[in-house]
mmCIF file of C-alpha atoms in Angstrom:
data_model
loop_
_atom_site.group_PDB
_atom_site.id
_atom_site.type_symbol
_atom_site.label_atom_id
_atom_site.label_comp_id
_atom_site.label_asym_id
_atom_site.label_seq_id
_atom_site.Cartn_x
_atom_site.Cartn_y
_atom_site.Cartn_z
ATOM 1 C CA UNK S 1 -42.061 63.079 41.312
ATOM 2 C CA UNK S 2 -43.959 64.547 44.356
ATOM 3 C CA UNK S 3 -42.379 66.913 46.608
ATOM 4 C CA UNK S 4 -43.322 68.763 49.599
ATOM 5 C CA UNK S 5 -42.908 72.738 50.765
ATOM 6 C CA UNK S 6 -43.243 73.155 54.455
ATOM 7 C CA UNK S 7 -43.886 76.591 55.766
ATOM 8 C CA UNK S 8 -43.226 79.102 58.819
ATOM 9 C CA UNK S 9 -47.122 79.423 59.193
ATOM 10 C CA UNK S 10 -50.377 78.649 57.553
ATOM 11 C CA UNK S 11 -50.268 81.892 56.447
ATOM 12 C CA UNK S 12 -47.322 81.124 54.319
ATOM 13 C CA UNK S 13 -48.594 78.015 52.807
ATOM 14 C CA UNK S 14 -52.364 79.940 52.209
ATOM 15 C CA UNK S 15 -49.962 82.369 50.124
ATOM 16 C CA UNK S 16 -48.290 79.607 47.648
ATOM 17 C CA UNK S 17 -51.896 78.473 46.619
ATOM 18 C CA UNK S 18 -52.543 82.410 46.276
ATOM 19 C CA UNK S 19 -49.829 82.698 44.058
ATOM 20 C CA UNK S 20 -49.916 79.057 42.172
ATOM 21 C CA UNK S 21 -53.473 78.258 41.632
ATOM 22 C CA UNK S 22 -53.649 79.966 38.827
ATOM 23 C CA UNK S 23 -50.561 78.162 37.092
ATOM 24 C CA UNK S 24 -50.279 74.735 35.323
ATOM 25 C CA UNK S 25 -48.881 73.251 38.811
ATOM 26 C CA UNK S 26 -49.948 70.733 40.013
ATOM 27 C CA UNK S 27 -50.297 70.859 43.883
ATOM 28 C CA UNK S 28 -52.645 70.085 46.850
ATOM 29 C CA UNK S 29 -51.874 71.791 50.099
ATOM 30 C CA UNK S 30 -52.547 68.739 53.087
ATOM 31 C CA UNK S 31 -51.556 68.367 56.564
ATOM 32 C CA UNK S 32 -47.541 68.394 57.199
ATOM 33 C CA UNK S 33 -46.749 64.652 57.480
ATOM 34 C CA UNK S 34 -46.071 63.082 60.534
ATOM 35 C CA UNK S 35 -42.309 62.042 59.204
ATOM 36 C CA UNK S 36 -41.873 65.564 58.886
ATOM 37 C CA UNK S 37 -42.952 66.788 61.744
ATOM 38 C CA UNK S 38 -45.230 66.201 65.143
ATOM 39 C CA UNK S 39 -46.577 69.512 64.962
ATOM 40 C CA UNK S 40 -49.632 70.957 63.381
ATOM 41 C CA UNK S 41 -49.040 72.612 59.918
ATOM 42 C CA UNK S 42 -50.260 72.692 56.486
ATOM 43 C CA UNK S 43 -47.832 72.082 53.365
ATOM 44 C CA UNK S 44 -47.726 72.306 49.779
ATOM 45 C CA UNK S 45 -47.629 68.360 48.087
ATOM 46 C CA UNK S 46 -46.610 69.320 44.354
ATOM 47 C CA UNK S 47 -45.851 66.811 41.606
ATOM 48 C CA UNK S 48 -43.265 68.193 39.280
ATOM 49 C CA UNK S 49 -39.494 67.409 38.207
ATOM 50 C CA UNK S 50 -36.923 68.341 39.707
ATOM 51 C CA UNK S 51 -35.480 71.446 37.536
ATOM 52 C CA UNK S 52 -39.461 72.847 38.256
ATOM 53 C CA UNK S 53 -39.085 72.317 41.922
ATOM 54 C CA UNK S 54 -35.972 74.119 42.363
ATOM 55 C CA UNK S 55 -37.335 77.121 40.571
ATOM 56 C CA UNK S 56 -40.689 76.764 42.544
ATOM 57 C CA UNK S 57 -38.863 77.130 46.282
ATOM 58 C CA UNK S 58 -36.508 79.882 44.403
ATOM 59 C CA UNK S 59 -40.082 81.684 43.916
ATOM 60 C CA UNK S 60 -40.741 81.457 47.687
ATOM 61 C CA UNK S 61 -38.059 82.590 49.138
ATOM 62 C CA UNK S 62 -38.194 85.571 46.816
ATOM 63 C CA UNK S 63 -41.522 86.310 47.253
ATOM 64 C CA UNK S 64 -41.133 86.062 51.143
ATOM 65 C CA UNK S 65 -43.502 82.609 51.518
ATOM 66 C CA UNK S 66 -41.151 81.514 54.061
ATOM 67 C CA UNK S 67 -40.664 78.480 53.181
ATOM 68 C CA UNK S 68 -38.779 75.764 55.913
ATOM 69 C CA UNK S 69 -38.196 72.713 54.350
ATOM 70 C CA UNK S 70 -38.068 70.941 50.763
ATOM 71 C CA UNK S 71 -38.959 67.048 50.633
ATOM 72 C CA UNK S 72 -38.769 64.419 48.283
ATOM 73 C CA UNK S 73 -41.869 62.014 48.865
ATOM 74 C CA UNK S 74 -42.087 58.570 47.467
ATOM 75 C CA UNK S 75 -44.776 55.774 48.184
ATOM 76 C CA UNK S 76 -43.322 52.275 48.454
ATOM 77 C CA UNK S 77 -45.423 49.335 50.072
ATOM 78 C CA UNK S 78 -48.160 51.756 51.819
ATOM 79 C CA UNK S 79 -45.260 53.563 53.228
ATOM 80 C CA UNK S 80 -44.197 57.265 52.846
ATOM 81 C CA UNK S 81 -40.204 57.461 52.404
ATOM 82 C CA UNK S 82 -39.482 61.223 52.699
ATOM 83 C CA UNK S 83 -36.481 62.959 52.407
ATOM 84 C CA UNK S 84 -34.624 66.117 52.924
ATOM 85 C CA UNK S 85 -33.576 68.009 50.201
ATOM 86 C CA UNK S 86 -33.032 71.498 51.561
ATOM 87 C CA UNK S 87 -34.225 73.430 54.523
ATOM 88 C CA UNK S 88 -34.605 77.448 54.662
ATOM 89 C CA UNK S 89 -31.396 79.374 55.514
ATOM 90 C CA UNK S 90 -32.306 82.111 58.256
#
Protein backbone atom coordinates (compact mmCIF):
# COMPACT_ATOMS: atom_id res chain seq x y z
CA UNK A 1 0.00 0.00 0.00
CA UNK A 2 1.43 3.56 -0.52
CA UNK A 3 1.18 6.10 2.06
CA UNK A 4 2.19 9.58 2.47
CA UNK A 5 4.11 11.67 5.52
CA UNK A 6 3.57 15.34 5.24
CA UNK A 7 5.85 17.59 7.16
CA UNK A 8 6.12 21.06 9.14
CA UNK A 9 9.00 22.06 6.67
CA UNK A 10 11.30 20.77 4.04
CA UNK A 11 13.61 20.54 6.56
CA UNK A 12 11.62 17.89 8.22
CA UNK A 13 10.97 15.81 5.25
CA UNK A 14 15.06 16.29 4.11
CA UNK A 15 15.49 14.59 7.71
CA UNK A 16 13.23 11.26 7.09
CA UNK A 17 15.37 10.51 3.90
CA UNK A 18 18.45 11.30 6.34
CA UNK A 19 17.32 8.87 8.61
CA UNK A 20 15.59 6.13 6.09
CA UNK A 21 17.77 5.92 3.13
CA UNK A 22 19.79 3.71 4.51
CA UNK A 23 16.92 1.14 5.48
CA UNK A 24 15.02 -1.48 3.37
CA UNK A 25 12.09 1.26 2.92
CA UNK A 26 10.90 1.90 0.26
CA UNK A 27 10.13 5.68 -0.25
CA UNK A 28 10.47 8.65 -2.70
CA UNK A 29 10.10 12.08 -1.24
CA UNK A 30 7.78 14.23 -4.19
CA UNK A 31 5.85 17.31 -4.11
CA UNK A 32 2.81 17.34 -1.40
CA UNK A 33 -0.23 16.52 -3.59
CA UNK A 34 -2.58 18.93 -4.55
CA UNK A 35 -5.56 16.84 -2.60
CA UNK A 36 -3.52 17.39 0.27
CA UNK A 37 -2.78 20.60 0.15
CA UNK A 38 -2.49 24.02 -2.15
CA UNK A 39 0.64 24.90 -0.66
CA UNK A 40 4.20 24.21 -1.56
CA UNK A 41 5.81 21.26 0.37
CA UNK A 42 7.71 18.18 -0.09
CA UNK A 43 6.47 14.69 1.43
CA UNK A 44 7.55 11.31 2.00
CA UNK A 45 5.44 8.65 -0.63
CA UNK A 46 6.38 5.19 1.11
CA UNK A 47 5.01 1.80 0.08
CA UNK A 48 4.71 -0.43 3.06
CA UNK A 49 1.81 -2.21 5.18
CA UNK A 50 0.15 -0.90 7.47
CA UNK A 51 1.72 -2.37 10.91
CA UNK A 52 5.26 -0.74 9.13
CA UNK A 53 3.61 2.56 8.66
CA UNK A 54 2.41 3.00 12.05
CA UNK A 55 5.81 2.27 13.46
CA UNK A 56 7.42 4.55 10.72
CA UNK A 57 5.29 7.95 11.88
CA UNK A 58 5.90 6.53 15.66
CA UNK A 59 9.75 7.06 14.56
CA UNK A 60 9.01 10.69 13.59
CA UNK A 61 7.40 11.98 16.11
CA UNK A 62 10.06 10.56 18.39
CA UNK A 63 12.79 11.66 16.61
CA UNK A 64 11.25 15.25 16.33
CA UNK A 65 10.63 15.05 12.17
CA UNK A 66 7.53 16.85 12.75
CA UNK A 67 5.49 15.15 10.98
CA UNK A 68 1.63 16.77 10.05
CA UNK A 69 -0.29 14.40 8.39
CA UNK A 70 -0.50 10.49 7.53
CA UNK A 71 -2.32 9.48 4.12
CA UNK A 72 -3.47 6.53 2.57
CA UNK A 73 -2.96 6.90 -1.35
CA UNK A 74 -4.61 4.70 -3.86
CA UNK A 75 -4.68 5.04 -7.79
CA UNK A 76 -8.03 4.18 -9.35
CA UNK A 77 -8.87 5.26 -13.06
CA UNK A 78 -5.86 7.96 -13.35
CA UNK A 79 -7.18 9.35 -10.19
CA UNK A 80 -5.46 9.80 -6.75
CA UNK A 81 -8.06 8.85 -3.83
CA UNK A 82 -6.26 10.01 -0.65
CA UNK A 83 -7.21 9.75 2.69
CA UNK A 84 -6.66 10.80 6.20
CA UNK A 85 -5.43 8.54 8.54
CA UNK A 86 -3.97 10.67 11.30
CA UNK A 87 -2.72 14.18 11.61
CA UNK A 88 0.08 15.41 14.24
CA UNK A 89 -1.22 16.26 17.75
CA UNK A 90 0.40 19.73 18.85
Amino acid sequence: MLYIITFSSTYQALNFEKKFLSTKLIFTLRPVPREISSSCGIAAQIETDENAIDSIWEECIVDRMEPDGLYSLVSLNNKNIIKLIKKRQV
